[in-house]
Amino acid sequence: MSPAGTADEQLIKALFDDHAGPLYGYVLRLTGDTGRAEDVVQETLLRAWRHPDALAGKPIRAWLFTVARNLVFDQHRARRSRPQETGDEALAVMPADDELERAVESWAVAEAIAALRPEHREVLVHVYYQGRSVRETSDALGIPAGTVKSRTYYALRALKLALEERGLAP
Amino acid sequence: MMTCEEVRLSLGAHAFGALEPDEAVLVEAHLAECVACAAEFDELSAVSGLLGRVGHVSESDVAQVVSPPVVVLDRLLKVSAARRRRSRLLLALAASVVLLAGGGAAWGVLSGSGGEDASIAAEQYAASSPAPVVSGDGPASGAAEDSAVLGKESAKPETGPGAEGAEEPSVTAQVPAASSPPQTARDGGDVRVLESASPRESVMKAAPDVVMSGVEGKVTATVRAAARATGADLTVTVSGADLGAVYRLDVVGADGTREKAGTLEVASAADAVFRATTTMPLTTVVRFELQGDGDVVIRIPVKSR
Ligand SMILES: [Zn+2]
């Protein structure tokens, strides 16, 4: 295997690991179709891989979300032929708007929650998403109430750090 | 009375309002008196507050972030590998055949089977003007100059920046470092070509672009062919194909000869457009074939004109 190929594969894996999760979640919301969401995520990451210059100096997450969103809406329009290697600039041109900004932020939060240790994520799901009390969570998970409380505390502290890492200071 | 340590560990649950009412009262009493614990609670409340503000992040959203579809990664790596194969193919091609265009003229560089036989065919044409008639024989055993002769009576373009070149062909084709330096064959106004491919009659006539299509299942492929001095430029559009699908483009001649014109990787959710070239004269081409994974073949017949 050539060193270039290895570098390409590493870059693709890094792009996937860093962004595929939130990007897929976002696109799935837009399309409501897992197959199409996979296609759009694939092409978006492909464009990022092929055109690192297009990304230079731009927040990569906002760029990816913009390209993905435009790909989704592009597919709604009549199919038309265009060279695959062009159009990236046009795709990435999108005035910053609140909706996109909120989407990027929301998925960064989802990502921060996803980055928590499983036992921390688990108590958050119960206490926050399902609105359960400490006692209810304790019963549901079969762990002592004190453990639920300490895990919730450490989950929030870890989440604060994870959010700050993503530029989302609470 | 609760100690600070006890209160601290309860503050996370309290920030979500998940404490039992009796404990919540005790914690609130402590917070009212303890500045340090109150500051800690403010920090944690800000975090839980942010979760509430971006409220539409759901449990399943988090699950998706945790496990994005690995099939996407597999296909990306496949596309990357296909691109690498194609790059190697192009590199190999570049060492023997280089087509360079500039200033409205194009030079075909064809290297012979042996390094000594290499020569340059400087055939000029403006992209939109009538192309000259080209005839060539296979490589002869004699000197390169005798192996093939290019008729250029009608080669003078009517217009275009290449016009002055027809009078005085300036061979300025750049030779990539990867290829062996070809010799320049120029004899007065005559320009010669050494055809290194299999011996065949090659005739090219001025012709407009030819467009033809083929369908196989849900996939449609269209080839637009523009005749060139040594074959044709091809623009291939593939619609309905799976992302990541790889096709090999073959050009099939009337006598059964088959030439691989390129490898196409479908990397676009929209119609995928590719460019390729063939050295086979368009007039001798009976069909194009796109061969995909397995036995998938899209046949694109060329209508007789
Ligand atoms: Zn205290």
PDB file of C-alpha atoms and ligand atoms in Angstrom, chain B residues 2-5 7-8 11 30-31 33-38, ligand 1:
ATOM      1  CA  MET B   2     -26.038  18.125  55.390  1.00  0.00           C
ATOM      2  CA  THR B   3     -22.315  18.491  54.921  1.00  0.00           C
ATOM      3  CA  CYS B   4     -20.910  20.313  51.860  1.00  0.00           C
ATOM      4  CA  GLU B   5     -19.680  16.964  50.495  1.00  0.00           C
ATOM      5  CA  VAL B   7     -24.713  18.448  49.138  1.00  0.00           C
ATOM      6  CA  ARG B   8     -22.207  18.569  46.285  1.00  0.00           C
ATOM      7  CA  LEU B  11     -26.402  19.092  43.169  1.00  0.00           C
ATOM      8  CA  HIS B  30     -27.709  24.659  52.490  1.00  0.00           C
ATOM      9  CA  LEU B  31     -27.369  26.622  49.266  1.00  0.00           C
ATOM     10  CA  GLU B  33     -26.091  29.646  53.465  1.00  0.00           C
ATOM     11  CA  CYS B  34     -23.082  28.262  51.592  1.00  0.00           C
ATOM     12  CA  VAL B  35     -21.569  30.448  48.879  1.00  0.00           C
ATOM     13  CA  ALA B  36     -19.229  27.734  47.567  1.00  0.00           C
ATOM     14  CA  CYS B  37     -22.016  25.179  47.068  1.00  0.00           C
ATOM     15  CA  ALA B  38     -24.274  27.853  45.597  1.00  0.00           C
TER      16      ALA B  38
HETATM   17 ZN    ZN C   1     -21.563  23.847  51.138  1.00  0.00          ZN
END
